mmCIF file of C-alpha atoms in Angstrom:
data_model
loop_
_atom_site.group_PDB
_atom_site.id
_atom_site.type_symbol
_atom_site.label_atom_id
_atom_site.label_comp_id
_atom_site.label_asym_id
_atom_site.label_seq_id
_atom_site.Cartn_x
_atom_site.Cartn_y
_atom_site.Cartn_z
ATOM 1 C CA UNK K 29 38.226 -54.988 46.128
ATOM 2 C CA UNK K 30 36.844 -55.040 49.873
ATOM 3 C CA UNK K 31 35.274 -51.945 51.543
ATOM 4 C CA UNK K 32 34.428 -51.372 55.525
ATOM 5 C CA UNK K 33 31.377 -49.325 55.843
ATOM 6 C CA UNK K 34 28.430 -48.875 57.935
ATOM 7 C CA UNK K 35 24.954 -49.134 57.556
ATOM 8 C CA UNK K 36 23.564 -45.899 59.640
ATOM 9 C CA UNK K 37 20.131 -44.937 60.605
ATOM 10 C CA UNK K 38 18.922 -41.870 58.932
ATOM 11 C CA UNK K 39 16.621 -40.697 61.821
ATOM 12 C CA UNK K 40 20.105 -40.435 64.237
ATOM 13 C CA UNK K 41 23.338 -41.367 62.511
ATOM 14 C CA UNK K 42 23.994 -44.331 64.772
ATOM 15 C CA UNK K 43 25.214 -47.665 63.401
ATOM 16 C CA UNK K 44 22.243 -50.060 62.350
ATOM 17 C CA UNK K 45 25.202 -52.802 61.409
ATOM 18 C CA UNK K 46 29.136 -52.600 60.148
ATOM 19 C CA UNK K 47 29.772 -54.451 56.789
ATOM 20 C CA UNK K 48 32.363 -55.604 54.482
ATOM 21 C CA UNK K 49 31.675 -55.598 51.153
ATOM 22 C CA UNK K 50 33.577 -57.535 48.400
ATOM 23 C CA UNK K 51 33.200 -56.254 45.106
ATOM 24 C CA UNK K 52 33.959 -59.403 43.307
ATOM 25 C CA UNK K 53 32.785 -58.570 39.462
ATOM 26 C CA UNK K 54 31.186 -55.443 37.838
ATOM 27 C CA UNK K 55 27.678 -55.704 39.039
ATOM 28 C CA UNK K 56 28.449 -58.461 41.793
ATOM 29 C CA UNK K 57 28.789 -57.909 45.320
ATOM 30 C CA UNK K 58 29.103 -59.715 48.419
ATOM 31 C CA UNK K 59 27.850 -58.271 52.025
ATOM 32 C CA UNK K 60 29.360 -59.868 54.849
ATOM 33 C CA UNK K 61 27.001 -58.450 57.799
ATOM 34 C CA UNK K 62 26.771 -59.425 60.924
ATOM 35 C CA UNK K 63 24.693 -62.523 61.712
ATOM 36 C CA UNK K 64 21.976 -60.978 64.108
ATOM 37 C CA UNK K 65 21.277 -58.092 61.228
ATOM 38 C CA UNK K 66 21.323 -59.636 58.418
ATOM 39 C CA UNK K 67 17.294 -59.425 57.922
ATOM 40 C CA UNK K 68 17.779 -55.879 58.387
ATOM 41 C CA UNK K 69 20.437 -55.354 55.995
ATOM 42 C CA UNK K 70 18.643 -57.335 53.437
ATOM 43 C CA UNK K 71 15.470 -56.033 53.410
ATOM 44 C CA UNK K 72 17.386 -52.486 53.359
ATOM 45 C CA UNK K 73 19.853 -52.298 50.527
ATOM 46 C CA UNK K 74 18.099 -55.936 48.703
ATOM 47 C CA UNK K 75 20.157 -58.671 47.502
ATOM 48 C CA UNK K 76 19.884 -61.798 47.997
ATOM 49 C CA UNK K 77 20.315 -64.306 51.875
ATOM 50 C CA UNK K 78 23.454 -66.631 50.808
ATOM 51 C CA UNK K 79 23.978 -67.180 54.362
ATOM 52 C CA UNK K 80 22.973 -70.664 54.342
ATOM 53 C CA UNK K 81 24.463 -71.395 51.098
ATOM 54 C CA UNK K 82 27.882 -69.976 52.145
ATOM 55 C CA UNK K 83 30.627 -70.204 55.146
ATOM 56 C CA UNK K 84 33.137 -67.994 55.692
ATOM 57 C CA UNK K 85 36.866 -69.165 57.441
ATOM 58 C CA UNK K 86 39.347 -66.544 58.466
ATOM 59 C CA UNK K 87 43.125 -67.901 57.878
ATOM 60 C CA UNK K 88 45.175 -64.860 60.302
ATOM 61 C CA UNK K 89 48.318 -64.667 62.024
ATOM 62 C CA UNK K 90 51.967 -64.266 61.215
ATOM 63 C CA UNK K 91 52.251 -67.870 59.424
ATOM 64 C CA UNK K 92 48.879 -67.212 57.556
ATOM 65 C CA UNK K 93 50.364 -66.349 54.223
ATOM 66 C CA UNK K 94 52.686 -69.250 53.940
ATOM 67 C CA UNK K 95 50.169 -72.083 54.933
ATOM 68 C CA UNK K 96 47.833 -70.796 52.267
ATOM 69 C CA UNK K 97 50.125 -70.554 50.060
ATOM 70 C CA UNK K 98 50.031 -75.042 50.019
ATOM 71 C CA UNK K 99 46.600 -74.760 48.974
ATOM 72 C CA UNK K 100 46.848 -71.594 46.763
ATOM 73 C CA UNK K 101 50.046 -69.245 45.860
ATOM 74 C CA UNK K 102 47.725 -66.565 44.440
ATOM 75 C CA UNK K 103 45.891 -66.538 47.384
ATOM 76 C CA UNK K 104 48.417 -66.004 49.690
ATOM 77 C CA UNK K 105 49.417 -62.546 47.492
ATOM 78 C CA UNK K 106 46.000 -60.906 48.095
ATOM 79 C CA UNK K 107 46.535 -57.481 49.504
ATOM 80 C CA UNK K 108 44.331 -56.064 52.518
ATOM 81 C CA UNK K 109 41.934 -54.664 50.299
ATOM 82 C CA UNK K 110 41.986 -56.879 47.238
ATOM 83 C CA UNK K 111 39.119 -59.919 46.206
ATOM 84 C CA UNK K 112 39.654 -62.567 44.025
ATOM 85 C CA UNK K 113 37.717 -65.805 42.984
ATOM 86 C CA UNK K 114 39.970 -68.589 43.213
ATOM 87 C CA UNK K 115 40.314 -72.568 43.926
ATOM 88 C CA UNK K 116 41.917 -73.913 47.383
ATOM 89 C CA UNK K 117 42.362 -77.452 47.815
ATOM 90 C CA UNK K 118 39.493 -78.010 45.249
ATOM 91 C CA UNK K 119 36.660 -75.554 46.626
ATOM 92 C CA UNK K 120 35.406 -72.756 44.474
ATOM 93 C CA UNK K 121 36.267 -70.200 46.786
ATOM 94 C CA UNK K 122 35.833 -65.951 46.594
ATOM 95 C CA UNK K 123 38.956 -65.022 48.951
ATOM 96 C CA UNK K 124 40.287 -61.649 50.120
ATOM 97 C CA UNK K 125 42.799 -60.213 52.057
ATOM 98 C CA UNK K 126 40.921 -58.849 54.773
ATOM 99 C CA UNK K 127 40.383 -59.949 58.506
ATOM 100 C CA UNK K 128 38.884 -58.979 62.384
ATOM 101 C CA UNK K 129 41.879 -59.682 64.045
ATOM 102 C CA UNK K 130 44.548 -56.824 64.146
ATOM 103 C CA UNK K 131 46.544 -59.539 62.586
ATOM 104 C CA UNK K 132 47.954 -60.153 58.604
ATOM 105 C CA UNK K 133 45.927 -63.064 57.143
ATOM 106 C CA UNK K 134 43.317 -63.745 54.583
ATOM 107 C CA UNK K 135 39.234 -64.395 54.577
ATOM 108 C CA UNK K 136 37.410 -67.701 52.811
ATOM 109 C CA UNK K 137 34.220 -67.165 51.338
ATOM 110 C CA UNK K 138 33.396 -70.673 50.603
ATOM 111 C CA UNK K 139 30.630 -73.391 49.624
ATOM 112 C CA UNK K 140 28.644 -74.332 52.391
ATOM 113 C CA UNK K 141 28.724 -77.771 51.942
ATOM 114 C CA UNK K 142 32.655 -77.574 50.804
ATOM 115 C CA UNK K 143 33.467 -75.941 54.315
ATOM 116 C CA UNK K 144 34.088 -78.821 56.439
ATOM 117 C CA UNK K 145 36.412 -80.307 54.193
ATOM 118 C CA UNK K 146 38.416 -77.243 53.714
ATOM 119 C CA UNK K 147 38.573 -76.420 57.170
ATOM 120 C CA UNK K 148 39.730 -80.281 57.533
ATOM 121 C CA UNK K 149 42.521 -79.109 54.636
ATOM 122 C CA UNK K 150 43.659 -75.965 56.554
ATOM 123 C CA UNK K 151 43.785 -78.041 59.907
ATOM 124 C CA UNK K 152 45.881 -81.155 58.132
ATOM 125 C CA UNK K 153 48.607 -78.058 57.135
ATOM 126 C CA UNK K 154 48.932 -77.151 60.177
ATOM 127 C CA UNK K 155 46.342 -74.289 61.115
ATOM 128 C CA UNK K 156 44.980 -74.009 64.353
ATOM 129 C CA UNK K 157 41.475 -73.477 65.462
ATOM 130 C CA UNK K 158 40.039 -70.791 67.167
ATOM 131 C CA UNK K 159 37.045 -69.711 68.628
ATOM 132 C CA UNK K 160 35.042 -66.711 68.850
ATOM 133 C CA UNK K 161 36.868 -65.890 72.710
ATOM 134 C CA UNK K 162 39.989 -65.969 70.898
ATOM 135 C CA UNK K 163 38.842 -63.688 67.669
ATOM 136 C CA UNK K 164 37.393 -61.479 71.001
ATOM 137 C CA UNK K 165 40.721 -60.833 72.875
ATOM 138 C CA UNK K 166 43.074 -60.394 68.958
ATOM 139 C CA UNK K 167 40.553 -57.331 67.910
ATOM 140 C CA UNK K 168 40.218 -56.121 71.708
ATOM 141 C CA UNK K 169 44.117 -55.480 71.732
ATOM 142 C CA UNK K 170 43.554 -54.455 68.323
ATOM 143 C CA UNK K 171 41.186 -51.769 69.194
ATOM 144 C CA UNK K 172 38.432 -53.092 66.470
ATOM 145 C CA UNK K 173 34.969 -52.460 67.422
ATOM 146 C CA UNK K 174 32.079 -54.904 67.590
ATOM 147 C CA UNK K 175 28.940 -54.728 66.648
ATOM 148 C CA UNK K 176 26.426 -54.668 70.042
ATOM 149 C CA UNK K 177 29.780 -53.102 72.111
ATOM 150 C CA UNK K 178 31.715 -49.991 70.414
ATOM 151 C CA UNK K 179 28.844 -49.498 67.751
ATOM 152 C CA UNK K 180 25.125 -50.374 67.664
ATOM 153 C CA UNK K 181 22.127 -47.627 69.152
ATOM 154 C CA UNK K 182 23.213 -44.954 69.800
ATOM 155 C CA UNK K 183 26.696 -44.833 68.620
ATOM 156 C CA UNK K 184 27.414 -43.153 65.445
ATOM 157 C CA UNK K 185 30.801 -43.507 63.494
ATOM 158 C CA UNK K 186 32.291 -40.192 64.949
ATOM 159 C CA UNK K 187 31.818 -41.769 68.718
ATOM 160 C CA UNK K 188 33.483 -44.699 67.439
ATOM 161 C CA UNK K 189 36.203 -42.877 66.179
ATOM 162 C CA UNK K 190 35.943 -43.758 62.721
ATOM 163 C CA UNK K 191 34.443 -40.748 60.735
ATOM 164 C CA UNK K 192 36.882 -41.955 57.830
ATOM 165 C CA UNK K 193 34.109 -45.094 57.040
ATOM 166 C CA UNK K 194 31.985 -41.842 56.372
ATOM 167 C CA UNK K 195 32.063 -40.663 52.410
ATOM 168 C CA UNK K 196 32.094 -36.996 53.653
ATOM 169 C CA UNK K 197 32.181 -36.059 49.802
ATOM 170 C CA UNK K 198 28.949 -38.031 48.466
ATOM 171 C CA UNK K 199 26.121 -35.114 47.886
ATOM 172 C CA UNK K 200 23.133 -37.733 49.612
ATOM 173 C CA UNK K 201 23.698 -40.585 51.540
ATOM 174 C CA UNK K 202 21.827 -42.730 54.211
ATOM 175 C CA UNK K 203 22.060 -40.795 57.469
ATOM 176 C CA UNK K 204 24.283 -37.695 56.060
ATOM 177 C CA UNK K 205 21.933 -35.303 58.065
ATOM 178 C CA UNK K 206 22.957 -36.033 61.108
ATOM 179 C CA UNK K 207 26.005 -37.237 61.005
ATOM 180 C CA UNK K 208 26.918 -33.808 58.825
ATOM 181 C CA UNK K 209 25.531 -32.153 62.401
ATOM 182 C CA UNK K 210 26.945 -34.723 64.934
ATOM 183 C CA UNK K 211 30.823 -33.413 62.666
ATOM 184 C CA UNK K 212 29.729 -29.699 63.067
ATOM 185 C CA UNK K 213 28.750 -29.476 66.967
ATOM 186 C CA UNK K 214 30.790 -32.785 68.288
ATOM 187 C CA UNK K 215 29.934 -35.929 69.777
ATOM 188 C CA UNK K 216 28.322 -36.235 73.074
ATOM 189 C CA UNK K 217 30.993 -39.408 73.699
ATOM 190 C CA UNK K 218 34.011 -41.221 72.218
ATOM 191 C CA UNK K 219 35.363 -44.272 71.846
ATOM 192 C CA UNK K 220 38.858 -44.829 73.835
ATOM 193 C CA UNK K 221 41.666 -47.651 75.056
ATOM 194 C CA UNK K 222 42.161 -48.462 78.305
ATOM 195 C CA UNK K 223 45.006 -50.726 79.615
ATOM 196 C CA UNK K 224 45.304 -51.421 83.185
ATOM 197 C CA UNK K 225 48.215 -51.690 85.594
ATOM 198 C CA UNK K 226 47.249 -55.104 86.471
ATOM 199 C CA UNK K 227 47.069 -58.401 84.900
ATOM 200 C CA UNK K 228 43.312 -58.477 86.670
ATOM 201 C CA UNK K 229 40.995 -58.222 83.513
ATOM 202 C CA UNK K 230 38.854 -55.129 82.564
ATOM 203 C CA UNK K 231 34.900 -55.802 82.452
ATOM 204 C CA UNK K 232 32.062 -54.633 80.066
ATOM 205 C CA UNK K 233 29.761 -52.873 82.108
ATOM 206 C CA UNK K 234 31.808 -51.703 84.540
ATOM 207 C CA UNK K 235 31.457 -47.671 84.615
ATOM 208 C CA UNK K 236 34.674 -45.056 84.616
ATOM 209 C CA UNK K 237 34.953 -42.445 87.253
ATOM 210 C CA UNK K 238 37.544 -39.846 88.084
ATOM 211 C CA UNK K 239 38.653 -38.103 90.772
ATOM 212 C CA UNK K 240 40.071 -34.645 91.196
ATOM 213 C CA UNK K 241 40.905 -34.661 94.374
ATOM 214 C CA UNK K 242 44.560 -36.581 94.359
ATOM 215 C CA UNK K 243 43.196 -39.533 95.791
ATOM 216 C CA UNK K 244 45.788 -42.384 94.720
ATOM 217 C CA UNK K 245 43.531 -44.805 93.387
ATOM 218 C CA UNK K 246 43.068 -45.552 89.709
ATOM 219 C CA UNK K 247 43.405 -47.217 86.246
ATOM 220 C CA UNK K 248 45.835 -44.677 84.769
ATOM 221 C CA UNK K 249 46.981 -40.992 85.547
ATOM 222 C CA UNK K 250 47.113 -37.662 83.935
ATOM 223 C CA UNK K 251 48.942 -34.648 84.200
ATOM 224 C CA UNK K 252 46.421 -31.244 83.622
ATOM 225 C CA UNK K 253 46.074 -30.101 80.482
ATOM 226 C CA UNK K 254 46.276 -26.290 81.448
ATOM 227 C CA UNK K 255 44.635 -23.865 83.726
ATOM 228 C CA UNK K 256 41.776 -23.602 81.196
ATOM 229 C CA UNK K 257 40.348 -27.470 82.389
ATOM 230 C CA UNK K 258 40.053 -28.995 85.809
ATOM 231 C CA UNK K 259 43.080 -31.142 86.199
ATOM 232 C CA UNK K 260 42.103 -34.972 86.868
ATOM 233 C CA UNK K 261 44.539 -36.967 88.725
ATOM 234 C CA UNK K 262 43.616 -40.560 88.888
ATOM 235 C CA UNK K 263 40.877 -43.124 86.618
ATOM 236 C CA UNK K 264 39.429 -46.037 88.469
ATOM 237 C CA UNK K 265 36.581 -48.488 87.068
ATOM 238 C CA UNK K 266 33.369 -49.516 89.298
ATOM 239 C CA UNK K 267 31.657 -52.913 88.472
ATOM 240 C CA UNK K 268 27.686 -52.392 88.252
ATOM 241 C CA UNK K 269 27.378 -55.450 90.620
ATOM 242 C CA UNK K 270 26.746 -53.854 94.380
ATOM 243 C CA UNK K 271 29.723 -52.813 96.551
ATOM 244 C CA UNK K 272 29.014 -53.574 100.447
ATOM 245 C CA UNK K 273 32.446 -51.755 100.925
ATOM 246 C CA UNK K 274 34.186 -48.913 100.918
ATOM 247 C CA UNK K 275 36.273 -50.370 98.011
ATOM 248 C CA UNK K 276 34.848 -49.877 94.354
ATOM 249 C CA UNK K 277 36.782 -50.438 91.045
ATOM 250 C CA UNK K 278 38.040 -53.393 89.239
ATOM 251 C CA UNK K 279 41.745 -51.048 88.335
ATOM 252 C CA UNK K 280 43.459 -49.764 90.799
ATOM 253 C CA UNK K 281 47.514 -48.843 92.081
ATOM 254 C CA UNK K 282 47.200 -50.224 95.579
ATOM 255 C CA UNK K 283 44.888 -48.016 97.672
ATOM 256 C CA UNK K 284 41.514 -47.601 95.890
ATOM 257 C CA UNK K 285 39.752 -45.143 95.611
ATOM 258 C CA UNK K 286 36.352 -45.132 98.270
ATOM 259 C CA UNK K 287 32.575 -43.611 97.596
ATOM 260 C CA UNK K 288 33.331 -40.375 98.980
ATOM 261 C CA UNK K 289 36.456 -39.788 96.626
ATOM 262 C CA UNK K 290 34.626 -40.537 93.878
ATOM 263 C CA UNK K 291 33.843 -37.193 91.977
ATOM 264 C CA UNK K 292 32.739 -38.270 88.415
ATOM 265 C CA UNK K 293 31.297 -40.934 86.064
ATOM 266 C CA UNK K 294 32.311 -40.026 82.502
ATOM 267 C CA UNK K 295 31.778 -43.160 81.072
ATOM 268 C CA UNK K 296 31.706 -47.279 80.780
ATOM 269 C CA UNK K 297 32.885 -50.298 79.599
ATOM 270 C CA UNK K 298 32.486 -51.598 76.357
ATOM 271 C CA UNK K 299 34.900 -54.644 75.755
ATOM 272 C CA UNK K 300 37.229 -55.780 78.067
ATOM 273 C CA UNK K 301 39.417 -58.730 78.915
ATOM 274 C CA UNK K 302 43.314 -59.640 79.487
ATOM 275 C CA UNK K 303 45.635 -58.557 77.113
ATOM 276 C CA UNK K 304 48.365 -61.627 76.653
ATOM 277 C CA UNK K 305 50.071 -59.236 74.317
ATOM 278 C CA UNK K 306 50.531 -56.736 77.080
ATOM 279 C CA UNK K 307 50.268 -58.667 80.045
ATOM 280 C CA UNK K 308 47.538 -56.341 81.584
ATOM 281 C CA UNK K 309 43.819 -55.854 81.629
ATOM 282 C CA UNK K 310 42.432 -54.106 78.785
ATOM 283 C CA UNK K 311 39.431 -52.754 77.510
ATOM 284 C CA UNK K 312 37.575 -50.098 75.029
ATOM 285 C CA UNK K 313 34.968 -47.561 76.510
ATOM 286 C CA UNK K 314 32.883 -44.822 75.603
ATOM 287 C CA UNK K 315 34.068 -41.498 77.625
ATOM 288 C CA UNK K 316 31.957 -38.467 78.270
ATOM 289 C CA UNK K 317 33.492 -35.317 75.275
ATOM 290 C CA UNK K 318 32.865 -33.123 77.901
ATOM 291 C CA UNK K 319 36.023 -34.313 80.079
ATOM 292 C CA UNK K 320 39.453 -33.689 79.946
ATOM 293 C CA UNK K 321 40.728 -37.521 78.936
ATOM 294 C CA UNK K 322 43.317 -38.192 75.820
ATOM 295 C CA UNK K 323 45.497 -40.870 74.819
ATOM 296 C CA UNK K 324 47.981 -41.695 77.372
ATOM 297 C CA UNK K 325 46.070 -41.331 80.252
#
């Protein structure tokens, strides 16, 4: 089987790296880590650096199951969580029915030097390939983290909104201090979509003000959520690069909002891009607990 899960820091509760690991026979286990941490995870939970020895090719999108199926039927029958070692086009391959995409498809855990041909094998059936911009956009819209955006320093799994990755029932595990506090008192921020109403694309950086004034400027509205909070009217994003203006904000409905309107920063920019699924600018970003924001604004 295949397993999400984080590797926290124990001082904090923030994310040190997100994994998947296959569990691919009784006492045999692959970590797929991201490429920038892998010293770190290694020299934390052992094991042994295969990255050089192995490649990995993602096979996603609607027509993923049937061109796999040409190379290997059991392959293409894999469930989302299920790992099996298996042949494709005449590479010993470990494959599993996982992905980064938001889309159905399958992962190859193959043979270094067997990699180019299979990727030649996948390409000759008809697959397409795609770069890292591509794999960027499919898990923005998909709302999947990254590594270095959503989670990294600083950013525990409850800010990321995924407290389920946490094994609330294990008695002791690596970081459970804090995060067992960060659950009790709340986090300081959380993760959230944004979507824009244009087609203009959302930058990472950029920070996330409101207004609560009714000035009509913004990235989305909001009706008040009761006399107990400050109602807040409009959203509007402000690129970190120097305005000379009166106009600030990357979103907006038409007349945007100026300095003076400007009331709060509650946040920034984490991911961002153009949606082609939506036809707008979206983004992910990491919004101040302490304001009055939910989904649909």
């Amino acid at each position: 089987k295949a397993q999400y899960t984080h590797l926290v820091d124990p001082s904090d509760g923030s994310v040190e790296d997100d994994l998947i690991v296959w569990w691919v026979a009784p006492s045999r286990f692959v970590v797929v880590a991201n490429a920038a941490n892998t010293a770190l995870v290694r020299d934390t939970i052992g094991g042994i650096d295969a990255t050089s020895l192995r490649a990995l090719i993602a096979v996603q999108g609607p027509k993923s199951r049937e061109l796999i199926s040409r190379l290997s039927p059991e392959a293409s029958e894999l469930s989302g969580n299920e790992v099996r070692s298996l042949s494709l086009g005449g590479s010993p391959c470990v494959v599993a029915g996982t992905g980064y995409t938001g889309e159905d498809g399958v992962e190859i855990d193959v043979p270094a030097d067997r990699a180019a041909h299979l990727f030649s094998q996948l390409v000759e059936l008809g697959a397409v390939p795609a770069g890292l911009g591509a794999r960027d956009t499919l898990r923005t819209e998909a709302g999947l983290p990254l590594f270095g955006h959503e989670l990294g320093p600083g950013i525990s799994p409850l800010a990321a909104g995924l407290d389920w990755v946490v094994g609330w029932n294990k008695e002791s595990f690596r970081g459970r201090i804090p995060l067992v506090r960060e659950r009790q008192h709340g986090s300081a921020m959380k993760l959230w979509g944004l979507a824009g109403y244009t087609r203009r694309p959302l930058r990472r950086g950029s920070t996330v003000h409101v207004s609560s004034e009714g000035s009509s400027a913004g990235l989305g509205s909001t009706a008040g959520a009761g006399s107990a909070h400050r109602q807040l009217d409009e959203v509007t994003l402000r690129s970190n690069e120097p305005a000379d203006g009166s106009l600030v904000g990357d979103q907006g409905t038409g007349n945007e909002m100026t300095d003076r309107e400007i009331r709060h920063e509650i946040g920034v920019v984490t991911s961002g891009g153009f949606g082609p699924s939506v036809g707008t600018g979206i983004g992910m970003a990491l919004l101040s607990s302490n304001m009055d924001v939910y989904p649909g604004m």
